[in-house]
């Protein structure tokens, strides 16, 4: 086992499935203690068995300010530190519809989870990171936040907001040993993507020069590099993982 993350504590939202779970497994395999945050306590507990002995589960609604602070402080107090936050909790909302068909309730729901959730969790971990003048925050965004996906107004706009958040936070904490970055994948083969209409997935895949979905182990590999101790001179940046779709 590699020990590049030995002694570090990583918090992964949406850590019980998909991208979050893949990243959690990778970090755990490289020596980190991993806290999996998910809406469902049962799902999170089950995921810890997949991850390994140094994984713990916490049920939390990332849109609930009090819950988020309580859980992050519980993790910090239990382990004495929080070194890494990966914000992977996210929803697509209703898709394959144009703006005039979008319901305000759905639009707000997507922003609550994707934007407010990322804000609340990062705000909660930052005091813990500042104590040690070290930290890595990674917001999972999307290429749709860069380019926009037709039929996905709420999701695309929310991920653009997440990218903007990473830029601001990266600059704010640039002198503290804390980096804040975003990762913008194209369509990745996850349960969330499997639930989308086939037409929507085809639309997204057709835009990728490699003509395929990204795989979970590919995104876990890149995410692990971004939150590694060695990635110390990059902050406020949005990493690309789009099979050639976005080249900026």
JSON list of C-alpha atoms in Angstrom, two decimals:
[
{"chain": "A", "resi": 1, "resn": "UNK", "atom": "CA", "xyz": [0.00, 0.00, 0.00]},
{"chain": "A", "resi": 2, "resn": "UNK", "atom": "CA", "xyz": [1.21, 3.48, -0.86]},
{"chain": "A", "resi": 3, "resn": "UNK", "atom": "CA", "xyz": [1.44, 5.82, 2.11]},
{"chain": "A", "resi": 4, "resn": "UNK", "atom": "CA", "xyz": [1.27, 9.16, 0.31]},
{"chain": "A", "resi": 5, "resn": "UNK", "atom": "CA", "xyz": [-1.94, 9.95, 2.26]},
{"chain": "A", "resi": 6, "resn": "UNK", "atom": "CA", "xyz": [-0.92, 8.25, 5.49]},
{"chain": "A", "resi": 7, "resn": "UNK", "atom": "CA", "xyz": [-2.30, 10.09, 8.53]},
{"chain": "A", "resi": 8, "resn": "UNK", "atom": "CA", "xyz": [-4.62, 12.22, 6.42]},
{"chain": "A", "resi": 9, "resn": "UNK", "atom": "CA", "xyz": [-8.38, 12.44, 6.88]},
{"chain": "A", "resi": 10, "resn": "UNK", "atom": "CA", "xyz": [-10.55, 12.79, 3.78]},
{"chain": "A", "resi": 11, "resn": "UNK", "atom": "CA", "xyz": [-14.23, 13.76, 3.73]},
{"chain": "A", "resi": 12, "resn": "UNK", "atom": "CA", "xyz": [-16.15, 12.65, 0.64]},
{"chain": "A", "resi": 13, "resn": "UNK", "atom": "CA", "xyz": [-19.71, 13.86, 0.06]},
{"chain": "A", "resi": 14, "resn": "UNK", "atom": "CA", "xyz": [-21.81, 11.56, -2.06]},
{"chain": "A", "resi": 15, "resn": "UNK", "atom": "CA", "xyz": [-19.25, 9.01, -0.96]},
{"chain": "A", "resi": 16, "resn": "UNK", "atom": "CA", "xyz": [-21.54, 5.99, -0.97]},
{"chain": "A", "resi": 17, "resn": "UNK", "atom": "CA", "xyz": [-21.81, 5.59, -4.73]},
{"chain": "A", "resi": 18, "resn": "UNK", "atom": "CA", "xyz": [-20.53, 6.59, -8.14]},
{"chain": "A", "resi": 19, "resn": "UNK", "atom": "CA", "xyz": [-17.65, 9.06, -8.41]},
{"chain": "A", "resi": 20, "resn": "UNK", "atom": "CA", "xyz": [-17.51, 9.71, -4.67]},
{"chain": "A", "resi": 21, "resn": "UNK", "atom": "CA", "xyz": [-17.17, 6.02, -3.82]},
{"chain": "A", "resi": 22, "resn": "UNK", "atom": "CA", "xyz": [-14.51, 5.49, -6.49]},
{"chain": "A", "resi": 23, "resn": "UNK", "atom": "CA", "xyz": [-12.44, 8.38, -5.10]},
{"chain": "A", "resi": 24, "resn": "UNK", "atom": "CA", "xyz": [-12.95, 7.15, -1.53]},
{"chain": "A", "resi": 25, "resn": "UNK", "atom": "CA", "xyz": [-11.62, 3.71, -2.44]},
{"chain": "A", "resi": 26, "resn": "UNK", "atom": "CA", "xyz": [-8.57, 5.16, -4.14]},
{"chain": "A", "resi": 27, "resn": "UNK", "atom": "CA", "xyz": [-7.71, 7.49, -1.25]},
{"chain": "A", "resi": 28, "resn": "UNK", "atom": "CA", "xyz": [-8.21, 4.69, 1.27]},
{"chain": "A", "resi": 29, "resn": "UNK", "atom": "CA", "xyz": [-5.92, 2.41, -0.72]},
{"chain": "A", "resi": 30, "resn": "UNK", "atom": "CA", "xyz": [-3.26, 5.11, -0.58]},
{"chain": "A", "resi": 31, "resn": "UNK", "atom": "CA", "xyz": [-3.39, 5.44, 3.20]},
{"chain": "A", "resi": 32, "resn": "UNK", "atom": "CA", "xyz": [-6.10, 7.96, 4.06]},
{"chain": "A", "resi": 33, "resn": "UNK", "atom": "CA", "xyz": [-8.82, 7.62, 6.65]},
{"chain": "A", "resi": 34, "resn": "UNK", "atom": "CA", "xyz": [-12.02, 8.27, 4.72]},
{"chain": "A", "resi": 35, "resn": "UNK", "atom": "CA", "xyz": [-15.32, 9.68, 5.98]},
{"chain": "A", "resi": 36, "resn": "UNK", "atom": "CA", "xyz": [-18.18, 8.87, 3.63]},
{"chain": "A", "resi": 37, "resn": "UNK", "atom": "CA", "xyz": [-21.05, 11.36, 3.76]},
{"chain": "A", "resi": 38, "resn": "UNK", "atom": "CA", "xyz": [-24.36, 10.40, 2.21]},
{"chain": "A", "resi": 39, "resn": "UNK", "atom": "CA", "xyz": [-28.04, 11.20, 2.63]},
{"chain": "A", "resi": 40, "resn": "UNK", "atom": "CA", "xyz": [-28.72, 7.59, 3.63]},
{"chain": "A", "resi": 41, "resn": "UNK", "atom": "CA", "xyz": [-27.03, 6.17, 6.73]},
{"chain": "A", "resi": 42, "resn": "UNK", "atom": "CA", "xyz": [-27.61, 2.61, 5.50]},
{"chain": "A", "resi": 43, "resn": "UNK", "atom": "CA", "xyz": [-26.08, 3.28, 2.10]},
{"chain": "A", "resi": 44, "resn": "UNK", "atom": "CA", "xyz": [-23.08, 5.01, 3.65]},
{"chain": "A", "resi": 45, "resn": "UNK", "atom": "CA", "xyz": [-22.52, 2.15, 6.11]},
{"chain": "A", "resi": 46, "resn": "UNK", "atom": "CA", "xyz": [-22.69, -0.41, 3.33]},
{"chain": "A", "resi": 47, "resn": "UNK", "atom": "CA", "xyz": [-20.17, 1.58, 1.31]},
{"chain": "A", "resi": 48, "resn": "UNK", "atom": "CA", "xyz": [-17.63, 1.56, 4.15]},
{"chain": "A", "resi": 49, "resn": "UNK", "atom": "CA", "xyz": [-17.46, -2.22, 3.81]},
{"chain": "A", "resi": 50, "resn": "UNK", "atom": "CA", "xyz": [-16.47, -1.76, 0.16]},
{"chain": "A", "resi": 51, "resn": "UNK", "atom": "CA", "xyz": [-13.88, 0.87, 0.99]},
{"chain": "A", "resi": 52, "resn": "UNK", "atom": "CA", "xyz": [-12.05, -0.77, 3.88]},
{"chain": "A", "resi": 53, "resn": "UNK", "atom": "CA", "xyz": [-11.17, -0.73, 7.56]},
{"chain": "A", "resi": 54, "resn": "UNK", "atom": "CA", "xyz": [-10.34, 2.97, 7.78]},
{"chain": "A", "resi": 55, "resn": "UNK", "atom": "CA", "xyz": [-13.65, 4.18, 6.39]},
{"chain": "A", "resi": 56, "resn": "UNK", "atom": "CA", "xyz": [-16.43, 5.66, 8.50]},
{"chain": "A", "resi": 57, "resn": "UNK", "atom": "CA", "xyz": [-19.98, 6.62, 7.53]},
{"chain": "A", "resi": 58, "resn": "UNK", "atom": "CA", "xyz": [-22.03, 9.70, 8.32]},
{"chain": "A", "resi": 59, "resn": "UNK", "atom": "CA", "xyz": [-25.59, 10.50, 7.27]},
{"chain": "A", "resi": 60, "resn": "UNK", "atom": "CA", "xyz": [-25.99, 14.14, 6.29]},
{"chain": "A", "resi": 61, "resn": "UNK", "atom": "CA", "xyz": [-28.12, 16.33, 4.08]},
{"chain": "A", "resi": 62, "resn": "UNK", "atom": "CA", "xyz": [-25.53, 18.63, 2.50]},
{"chain": "A", "resi": 63, "resn": "UNK", "atom": "CA", "xyz": [-28.15, 21.37, 2.08]},
{"chain": "A", "resi": 64, "resn": "UNK", "atom": "CA", "xyz": [-28.76, 21.52, 5.86]},
{"chain": "A", "resi": 65, "resn": "UNK", "atom": "CA", "xyz": [-26.41, 24.07, 7.42]},
{"chain": "A", "resi": 66, "resn": "UNK", "atom": "CA", "xyz": [-26.63, 22.73, 10.97]},
{"chain": "A", "resi": 67, "resn": "UNK", "atom": "CA", "xyz": [-26.21, 19.09, 9.93]},
{"chain": "A", "resi": 68, "resn": "UNK", "atom": "CA", "xyz": [-23.16, 19.85, 7.82]},
{"chain": "A", "resi": 69, "resn": "UNK", "atom": "CA", "xyz": [-21.39, 21.78, 10.58]},
{"chain": "A", "resi": 70, "resn": "UNK", "atom": "CA", "xyz": [-22.20, 19.13, 13.19]},
{"chain": "A", "resi": 71, "resn": "UNK", "atom": "CA", "xyz": [-20.91, 16.26, 11.06]},
{"chain": "A", "resi": 72, "resn": "UNK", "atom": "CA", "xyz": [-17.72, 18.04, 9.94]},
{"chain": "A", "resi": 73, "resn": "UNK", "atom": "CA", "xyz": [-16.92, 19.07, 13.50]},
{"chain": "A", "resi": 74, "resn": "UNK", "atom": "CA", "xyz": [-17.60, 15.53, 14.69]},
{"chain": "A", "resi": 75, "resn": "UNK", "atom": "CA", "xyz": [-15.11, 14.22, 12.13]},
{"chain": "A", "resi": 76, "resn": "UNK", "atom": "CA", "xyz": [-12.57, 16.89, 13.03]},
{"chain": "A", "resi": 77, "resn": "UNK", "atom": "CA", "xyz": [-12.87, 16.26, 16.75]},
{"chain": "A", "resi": 78, "resn": "UNK", "atom": "CA", "xyz": [-12.75, 12.48, 16.34]},
{"chain": "A", "resi": 79, "resn": "UNK", "atom": "CA", "xyz": [-9.61, 12.42, 14.20]},
{"chain": "A", "resi": 80, "resn": "UNK", "atom": "CA", "xyz": [-8.05, 15.73, 15.18]},
{"chain": "A", "resi": 81, "resn": "UNK", "atom": "CA", "xyz": [-7.92, 17.05, 11.63]},
{"chain": "A", "resi": 82, "resn": "UNK", "atom": "CA", "xyz": [-9.56, 17.32, 8.23]},
{"chain": "A", "resi": 83, "resn": "UNK", "atom": "CA", "xyz": [-7.10, 17.34, 5.33]},
{"chain": "A", "resi": 84, "resn": "UNK", "atom": "CA", "xyz": [-9.21, 16.69, 2.26]},
{"chain": "A", "resi": 85, "resn": "UNK", "atom": "CA", "xyz": [-12.74, 17.48, 1.12]},
{"chain": "A", "resi": 86, "resn": "UNK", "atom": "CA", "xyz": [-14.13, 16.08, -2.11]},
{"chain": "A", "resi": 87, "resn": "UNK", "atom": "CA", "xyz": [-17.57, 17.44, -2.96]},
{"chain": "A", "resi": 88, "resn": "UNK", "atom": "CA", "xyz": [-19.10, 14.72, -5.09]},
{"chain": "A", "resi": 89, "resn": "UNK", "atom": "CA", "xyz": [-22.73, 14.89, -3.92]},
{"chain": "A", "resi": 90, "resn": "UNK", "atom": "CA", "xyz": [-24.81, 16.10, -6.83]},
{"chain": "A", "resi": 91, "resn": "UNK", "atom": "CA", "xyz": [-28.07, 15.80, -8.71]},
{"chain": "A", "resi": 92, "resn": "UNK", "atom": "CA", "xyz": [-29.01, 16.42, -12.34]},
{"chain": "A", "resi": 93, "resn": "UNK", "atom": "CA", "xyz": [-32.61, 17.38, -11.81]},
{"chain": "A", "resi": 94, "resn": "UNK", "atom": "CA", "xyz": [-35.06, 17.03, -14.67]},
{"chain": "A", "resi": 95, "resn": "UNK", "atom": "CA", "xyz": [-33.32, 16.87, -18.04]},
{"chain": "A", "resi": 96, "resn": "UNK", "atom": "CA", "xyz": [-34.03, 16.84, -21.74]},
{"chain": "A", "resi": 97, "resn": "UNK", "atom": "CA", "xyz": [-36.25, 19.91, -21.39]},
{"chain": "A", "resi": 98, "resn": "UNK", "atom": "CA", "xyz": [-35.83, 23.49, -22.57]},
{"chain": "A", "resi": 99, "resn": "UNK", "atom": "CA", "xyz": [-35.73, 26.56, -20.35]},
{"chain": "A", "resi": 100, "resn": "UNK", "atom": "CA", "xyz": [-39.41, 27.48, -20.78]},
{"chain": "A", "resi": 101, "resn": "UNK", "atom": "CA", "xyz": [-40.33, 24.02, -19.45]},
{"chain": "A", "resi": 102, "resn": "UNK", "atom": "CA", "xyz": [-38.07, 24.15, -16.37]},
{"chain": "A", "resi": 103, "resn": "UNK", "atom": "CA", "xyz": [-39.89, 24.24, -13.04]},
{"chain": "A", "resi": 104, "resn": "UNK", "atom": "CA", "xyz": [-38.60, 26.65, -10.42]},
{"chain": "A", "resi": 105, "resn": "UNK", "atom": "CA", "xyz": [-38.83, 24.02, -7.68]},
{"chain": "A", "resi": 106, "resn": "UNK", "atom": "CA", "xyz": [-36.55, 21.68, -9.64]},
{"chain": "A", "resi": 107, "resn": "UNK", "atom": "CA", "xyz": [-34.14, 24.50, -10.52]},
{"chain": "A", "resi": 108, "resn": "UNK", "atom": "CA", "xyz": [-33.86, 25.48, -6.86]},
{"chain": "A", "resi": 109, "resn": "UNK", "atom": "CA", "xyz": [-33.42, 21.86, -5.74]},
{"chain": "A", "resi": 110, "resn": "UNK", "atom": "CA", "xyz": [-30.48, 21.33, -8.10]},
{"chain": "A", "resi": 111, "resn": "UNK", "atom": "CA", "xyz": [-28.81, 24.54, -6.91]},
{"chain": "A", "resi": 112, "resn": "UNK", "atom": "CA", "xyz": [-29.38, 23.62, -3.26]},
{"chain": "A", "resi": 113, "resn": "UNK", "atom": "CA", "xyz": [-27.59, 20.29, -3.61]},
{"chain": "A", "resi": 114, "resn": "UNK", "atom": "CA", "xyz": [-24.88, 21.20, -6.11]},
{"chain": "A", "resi": 115, "resn": "UNK", "atom": "CA", "xyz": [-24.02, 24.76, -5.10]},
{"chain": "A", "resi": 116, "resn": "UNK", "atom": "CA", "xyz": [-25.26, 25.35, -1.56]},
{"chain": "A", "resi": 117, "resn": "UNK", "atom": "CA", "xyz": [-24.06, 21.88, -0.53]},
{"chain": "A", "resi": 118, "resn": "UNK", "atom": "CA", "xyz": [-20.56, 22.56, -1.85]},
{"chain": "A", "resi": 119, "resn": "UNK", "atom": "CA", "xyz": [-20.51, 25.94, -0.13]},
{"chain": "A", "resi": 120, "resn": "UNK", "atom": "CA", "xyz": [-21.66, 24.61, 3.25]},
{"chain": "A", "resi": 121, "resn": "UNK", "atom": "CA", "xyz": [-19.20, 21.70, 3.34]},
{"chain": "A", "resi": 122, "resn": "UNK", "atom": "CA", "xyz": [-16.22, 23.77, 2.21]},
{"chain": "A", "resi": 123, "resn": "UNK", "atom": "CA", "xyz": [-17.07, 26.51, 4.69]},
{"chain": "A", "resi": 124, "resn": "UNK", "atom": "CA", "xyz": [-17.24, 23.92, 7.47]},
{"chain": "A", "resi": 125, "resn": "UNK", "atom": "CA", "xyz": [-13.90, 22.23, 6.70]},
{"chain": "A", "resi": 126, "resn": "UNK", "atom": "CA", "xyz": [-11.87, 25.38, 6.13]},
{"chain": "A", "resi": 127, "resn": "UNK", "atom": "CA", "xyz": [-11.39, 26.24, 9.84]},
{"chain": "A", "resi": 128, "resn": "UNK", "atom": "CA", "xyz": [-10.02, 22.73, 10.41]},
{"chain": "A", "resi": 129, "resn": "UNK", "atom": "CA", "xyz": [-7.62, 23.10, 7.49]},
{"chain": "A", "resi": 130, "resn": "UNK", "atom": "CA", "xyz": [-6.52, 26.55, 8.61]},
{"chain": "A", "resi": 131, "resn": "UNK", "atom": "CA", "xyz": [-5.45, 25.08, 11.96]},
{"chain": "A", "resi": 132, "resn": "UNK", "atom": "CA", "xyz": [-2.76, 23.09, 10.16]},
{"chain": "A", "resi": 133, "resn": "UNK", "atom": "CA", "xyz": [-2.10, 25.49, 7.28]},
{"chain": "A", "resi": 134, "resn": "UNK", "atom": "CA", "xyz": [-2.84, 22.60, 4.96]},
{"chain": "A", "resi": 135, "resn": "UNK", "atom": "CA", "xyz": [-5.81, 21.31, 3.02]},
{"chain": "A", "resi": 136, "resn": "UNK", "atom": "CA", "xyz": [-7.15, 20.13, -0.30]},
{"chain": "A", "resi": 137, "resn": "UNK", "atom": "CA", "xyz": [-10.68, 20.89, -1.47]},
{"chain": "A", "resi": 138, "resn": "UNK", "atom": "CA", "xyz": [-11.97, 19.44, -4.72]},
{"chain": "A", "resi": 139, "resn": "UNK", "atom": "CA", "xyz": [-15.37, 20.36, -6.11]},
{"chain": "A", "resi": 140, "resn": "UNK", "atom": "CA", "xyz": [-16.66, 17.89, -8.71]},
{"chain": "A", "resi": 141, "resn": "UNK", "atom": "CA", "xyz": [-18.08, 20.12, -11.43]},
{"chain": "A", "resi": 142, "resn": "UNK", "atom": "CA", "xyz": [-18.89, 19.19, -15.04]},
{"chain": "A", "resi": 143, "resn": "UNK", "atom": "CA", "xyz": [-18.00, 20.12, -18.58]},
{"chain": "A", "resi": 144, "resn": "UNK", "atom": "CA", "xyz": [-21.60, 21.30, -18.80]},
{"chain": "A", "resi": 145, "resn": "UNK", "atom": "CA", "xyz": [-20.57, 24.06, -16.38]},
{"chain": "A", "resi": 146, "resn": "UNK", "atom": "CA", "xyz": [-18.04, 25.23, -18.97]},
{"chain": "A", "resi": 147, "resn": "UNK", "atom": "CA", "xyz": [-20.00, 24.74, -22.16]},
{"chain": "A", "resi": 148, "resn": "UNK", "atom": "CA", "xyz": [-23.63, 24.19, -21.21]},
{"chain": "A", "resi": 149, "resn": "UNK", "atom": "CA", "xyz": [-25.62, 21.11, -22.16]},
{"chain": "A", "resi": 150, "resn": "UNK", "atom": "CA", "xyz": [-28.90, 21.85, -23.92]},
{"chain": "A", "resi": 151, "resn": "UNK", "atom": "CA", "xyz": [-31.78, 20.36, -21.96]},
{"chain": "A", "resi": 152, "resn": "UNK", "atom": "CA", "xyz": [-29.86, 20.59, -18.67]},
{"chain": "A", "resi": 153, "resn": "UNK", "atom": "CA", "xyz": [-30.29, 24.22, -17.63]},
{"chain": "A", "resi": 154, "resn": "UNK", "atom": "CA", "xyz": [-30.32, 23.75, -13.85]},
{"chain": "A", "resi": 155, "resn": "UNK", "atom": "CA", "xyz": [-27.44, 21.27, -13.84]},
{"chain": "A", "resi": 156, "resn": "UNK", "atom": "CA", "xyz": [-25.24, 23.24, -16.25]},
{"chain": "A", "resi": 157, "resn": "UNK", "atom": "CA", "xyz": [-25.82, 26.54, -14.46]},
{"chain": "A", "resi": 158, "resn": "UNK", "atom": "CA", "xyz": [-25.19, 24.97, -11.05]},
{"chain": "A", "resi": 159, "resn": "UNK", "atom": "CA", "xyz": [-21.90, 23.43, -12.17]},
{"chain": "A", "resi": 160, "resn": "UNK", "atom": "CA", "xyz": [-20.82, 26.77, -13.63]},
{"chain": "A", "resi": 161, "resn": "UNK", "atom": "CA", "xyz": [-21.45, 28.21, -10.16]},
{"chain": "A", "resi": 162, "resn": "UNK", "atom": "CA", "xyz": [-19.32, 25.46, -8.60]},
{"chain": "A", "resi": 163, "resn": "UNK", "atom": "CA", "xyz": [-16.46, 26.33, -10.98]},
{"chain": "A", "resi": 164, "resn": "UNK", "atom": "CA", "xyz": [-16.80, 29.98, -9.97]},
{"chain": "A", "resi": 165, "resn": "UNK", "atom": "CA", "xyz": [-16.71, 28.96, -6.30]},
{"chain": "A", "resi": 166, "resn": "UNK", "atom": "CA", "xyz": [-13.45, 27.07, -6.79]},
{"chain": "A", "resi": 167, "resn": "UNK", "atom": "CA", "xyz": [-11.87, 30.10, -8.47]},
{"chain": "A", "resi": 168, "resn": "UNK", "atom": "CA", "xyz": [-12.81, 32.41, -5.61]},
{"chain": "A", "resi": 169, "resn": "UNK", "atom": "CA", "xyz": [-11.87, 30.02, -2.81]},
{"chain": "A", "resi": 170, "resn": "UNK", "atom": "CA", "xyz": [-8.59, 29.13, -4.49]},
{"chain": "A", "resi": 171, "resn": "UNK", "atom": "CA", "xyz": [-7.57, 32.79, -4.46]},
{"chain": "A", "resi": 172, "resn": "UNK", "atom": "CA", "xyz": [-8.84, 33.45, -0.95]},
{"chain": "A", "resi": 173, "resn": "UNK", "atom": "CA", "xyz": [-6.73, 30.69, 0.64]},
{"chain": "A", "resi": 174, "resn": "UNK", "atom": "CA", "xyz": [-3.74, 30.71, -1.73]},
{"chain": "A", "resi": 175, "resn": "UNK", "atom": "CA", "xyz": [-1.31, 31.74, 1.01]},
{"chain": "A", "resi": 176, "resn": "UNK", "atom": "CA", "xyz": [-2.47, 29.23, 3.61]},
{"chain": "A", "resi": 177, "resn": "UNK", "atom": "CA", "xyz": [-1.30, 25.88, 2.23]},
{"chain": "A", "resi": 178, "resn": "UNK", "atom": "CA", "xyz": [-4.89, 25.10, 1.23]},
{"chain": "A", "resi": 179, "resn": "UNK", "atom": "CA", "xyz": [-5.71, 24.50, -2.43]},
{"chain": "A", "resi": 180, "resn": "UNK", "atom": "CA", "xyz": [-9.22, 24.59, -3.87]},
{"chain": "A", "resi": 181, "resn": "UNK", "atom": "CA", "xyz": [-9.82, 23.20, -7.34]},
{"chain": "A", "resi": 182, "resn": "UNK", "atom": "CA", "xyz": [-12.62, 21.84, -9.48]},
{"chain": "A", "resi": 183, "resn": "UNK", "atom": "CA", "xyz": [-12.77, 18.83, -11.77]},
{"chain": "A", "resi": 184, "resn": "UNK", "atom": "CA", "xyz": [-14.98, 19.04, -14.84]},
{"chain": "A", "resi": 185, "resn": "UNK", "atom": "CA", "xyz": [-15.68, 15.62, -16.32]},
{"chain": "A", "resi": 186, "resn": "UNK", "atom": "CA", "xyz": [-17.72, 14.83, -19.36]},
{"chain": "A", "resi": 187, "resn": "UNK", "atom": "CA", "xyz": [-20.18, 11.97, -18.98]},
{"chain": "A", "resi": 188, "resn": "UNK", "atom": "CA", "xyz": [-18.81, 9.30, -16.62]},
{"chain": "A", "resi": 189, "resn": "UNK", "atom": "CA", "xyz": [-20.29, 5.82, -16.38]},
{"chain": "A", "resi": 190, "resn": "UNK", "atom": "CA", "xyz": [-22.13, 6.10, -13.04]},
{"chain": "A", "resi": 191, "resn": "UNK", "atom": "CA", "xyz": [-25.56, 5.11, -11.66]},
{"chain": "A", "resi": 192, "resn": "UNK", "atom": "CA", "xyz": [-26.65, 8.76, -12.00]},
{"chain": "A", "resi": 193, "resn": "UNK", "atom": "CA", "xyz": [-25.80, 8.73, -15.69]},
{"chain": "A", "resi": 194, "resn": "UNK", "atom": "CA", "xyz": [-27.49, 5.36, -16.16]},
{"chain": "A", "resi": 195, "resn": "UNK", "atom": "CA", "xyz": [-30.71, 6.97, -14.89]},
{"chain": "A", "resi": 196, "resn": "UNK", "atom": "CA", "xyz": [-30.64, 9.69, -17.56]},
{"chain": "A", "resi": 197, "resn": "UNK", "atom": "CA", "xyz": [-32.66, 9.33, -20.77]},
{"chain": "A", "resi": 198, "resn": "UNK", "atom": "CA", "xyz": [-30.65, 7.49, -23.44]},
{"chain": "A", "resi": 199, "resn": "UNK", "atom": "CA", "xyz": [-31.12, 10.47, -25.76]},
{"chain": "A", "resi": 200, "resn": "UNK", "atom": "CA", "xyz": [-29.44, 12.77, -23.23]},
{"chain": "A", "resi": 201, "resn": "UNK", "atom": "CA", "xyz": [-26.46, 10.45, -22.76]},
{"chain": "A", "resi": 202, "resn": "UNK", "atom": "CA", "xyz": [-26.05, 10.05, -26.53]},
{"chain": "A", "resi": 203, "resn": "UNK", "atom": "CA", "xyz": [-26.11, 13.83, -26.94]},
{"chain": "A", "resi": 204, "resn": "UNK", "atom": "CA", "xyz": [-23.27, 14.17, -24.44]},
{"chain": "A", "resi": 205, "resn": "UNK", "atom": "CA", "xyz": [-21.20, 11.24, -25.71]},
{"chain": "A", "resi": 206, "resn": "UNK", "atom": "CA", "xyz": [-21.42, 12.44, -29.31]},
{"chain": "A", "resi": 207, "resn": "UNK", "atom": "CA", "xyz": [-19.59, 15.60, -28.26]},
{"chain": "A", "resi": 208, "resn": "UNK", "atom": "CA", "xyz": [-16.60, 13.65, -26.92]},
{"chain": "A", "resi": 209, "resn": "UNK", "atom": "CA", "xyz": [-13.82, 13.09, -29.48]},
{"chain": "A", "resi": 210, "resn": "UNK", "atom": "CA", "xyz": [-12.97, 9.74, -27.82]},
{"chain": "A", "resi": 211, "resn": "UNK", "atom": "CA", "xyz": [-16.62, 8.73, -28.42]},
{"chain": "A", "resi": 212, "resn": "UNK", "atom": "CA", "xyz": [-17.02, 7.04, -25.04]},
{"chain": "A", "resi": 213, "resn": "UNK", "atom": "CA", "xyz": [-17.90, 7.69, -21.44]},
{"chain": "A", "resi": 214, "resn": "UNK", "atom": "CA", "xyz": [-15.17, 8.22, -18.89]},
{"chain": "A", "resi": 215, "resn": "UNK", "atom": "CA", "xyz": [-14.65, 5.42, -16.38]},
{"chain": "A", "resi": 216, "resn": "UNK", "atom": "CA", "xyz": [-14.73, 5.66, -12.59]},
{"chain": "A", "resi": 217, "resn": "UNK", "atom": "CA", "xyz": [-11.15, 4.52, -12.14]},
{"chain": "A", "resi": 218, "resn": "UNK", "atom": "CA", "xyz": [-10.00, 7.28, -14.51]},
{"chain": "A", "resi": 219, "resn": "UNK", "atom": "CA", "xyz": [-11.69, 10.04, -12.52]},
{"chain": "A", "resi": 220, "resn": "UNK", "atom": "CA", "xyz": [-10.52, 8.53, -9.22]},
{"chain": "A", "resi": 221, "resn": "UNK", "atom": "CA", "xyz": [-6.93, 8.58, -10.46]},
{"chain": "A", "resi": 222, "resn": "UNK", "atom": "CA", "xyz": [-7.05, 12.26, -11.47]},
{"chain": "A", "resi": 223, "resn": "UNK", "atom": "CA", "xyz": [-8.95, 13.33, -8.35]},
{"chain": "A", "resi": 224, "resn": "UNK", "atom": "CA", "xyz": [-6.39, 11.62, -6.13]},
{"chain": "A", "resi": 225, "resn": "UNK", "atom": "CA", "xyz": [-3.59, 13.53, -7.82]},
{"chain": "A", "resi": 226, "resn": "UNK", "atom": "CA", "xyz": [-5.42, 16.85, -7.38]},
{"chain": "A", "resi": 227, "resn": "UNK", "atom": "CA", "xyz": [-5.82, 16.34, -3.62]},
{"chain": "A", "resi": 228, "resn": "UNK", "atom": "CA", "xyz": [-2.31, 14.93, -3.13]},
{"chain": "A", "resi": 229, "resn": "UNK", "atom": "CA", "xyz": [0.41, 16.72, -1.16]},
{"chain": "A", "resi": 230, "resn": "UNK", "atom": "CA", "xyz": [2.42, 17.06, -4.37]},
{"chain": "A", "resi": 231, "resn": "UNK", "atom": "CA", "xyz": [-0.25, 19.13, -6.14]},
{"chain": "A", "resi": 232, "resn": "UNK", "atom": "CA", "xyz": [0.71, 22.19, -4.13]},
{"chain": "A", "resi": 233, "resn": "UNK", "atom": "CA", "xyz": [1.08, 24.93, -6.75]},
{"chain": "A", "resi": 234, "resn": "UNK", "atom": "CA", "xyz": [-2.28, 24.64, -8.49]},
{"chain": "A", "resi": 235, "resn": "UNK", "atom": "CA", "xyz": [-5.35, 26.31, -7.01]},
{"chain": "A", "resi": 236, "resn": "UNK", "atom": "CA", "xyz": [-8.53, 27.92, -8.31]},
{"chain": "A", "resi": 237, "resn": "UNK", "atom": "CA", "xyz": [-8.19, 25.74, -11.40]},
{"chain": "A", "resi": 238, "resn": "UNK", "atom": "CA", "xyz": [-10.69, 23.54, -13.19]},
{"chain": "A", "resi": 239, "resn": "UNK", "atom": "CA", "xyz": [-9.13, 20.27, -14.31]},
{"chain": "A", "resi": 240, "resn": "UNK", "atom": "CA", "xyz": [-10.40, 18.73, -17.53]},
{"chain": "A", "resi": 241, "resn": "UNK", "atom": "CA", "xyz": [-11.58, 15.15, -17.95]},
{"chain": "A", "resi": 242, "resn": "UNK", "atom": "CA", "xyz": [-13.58, 15.19, -21.13]},
{"chain": "A", "resi": 243, "resn": "UNK", "atom": "CA", "xyz": [-11.93, 12.88, -23.64]},
{"chain": "A", "resi": 244, "resn": "UNK", "atom": "CA", "xyz": [-10.95, 15.90, -25.72]},
{"chain": "A", "resi": 245, "resn": "UNK", "atom": "CA", "xyz": [-14.27, 17.77, -25.60]},
{"chain": "A", "resi": 246, "resn": "UNK", "atom": "CA", "xyz": [-12.94, 20.78, -23.67]},
{"chain": "A", "resi": 247, "resn": "UNK", "atom": "CA", "xyz": [-9.40, 21.85, -24.45]},
{"chain": "A", "resi": 248, "resn": "UNK", "atom": "CA", "xyz": [-9.19, 24.98, -22.31]}
]
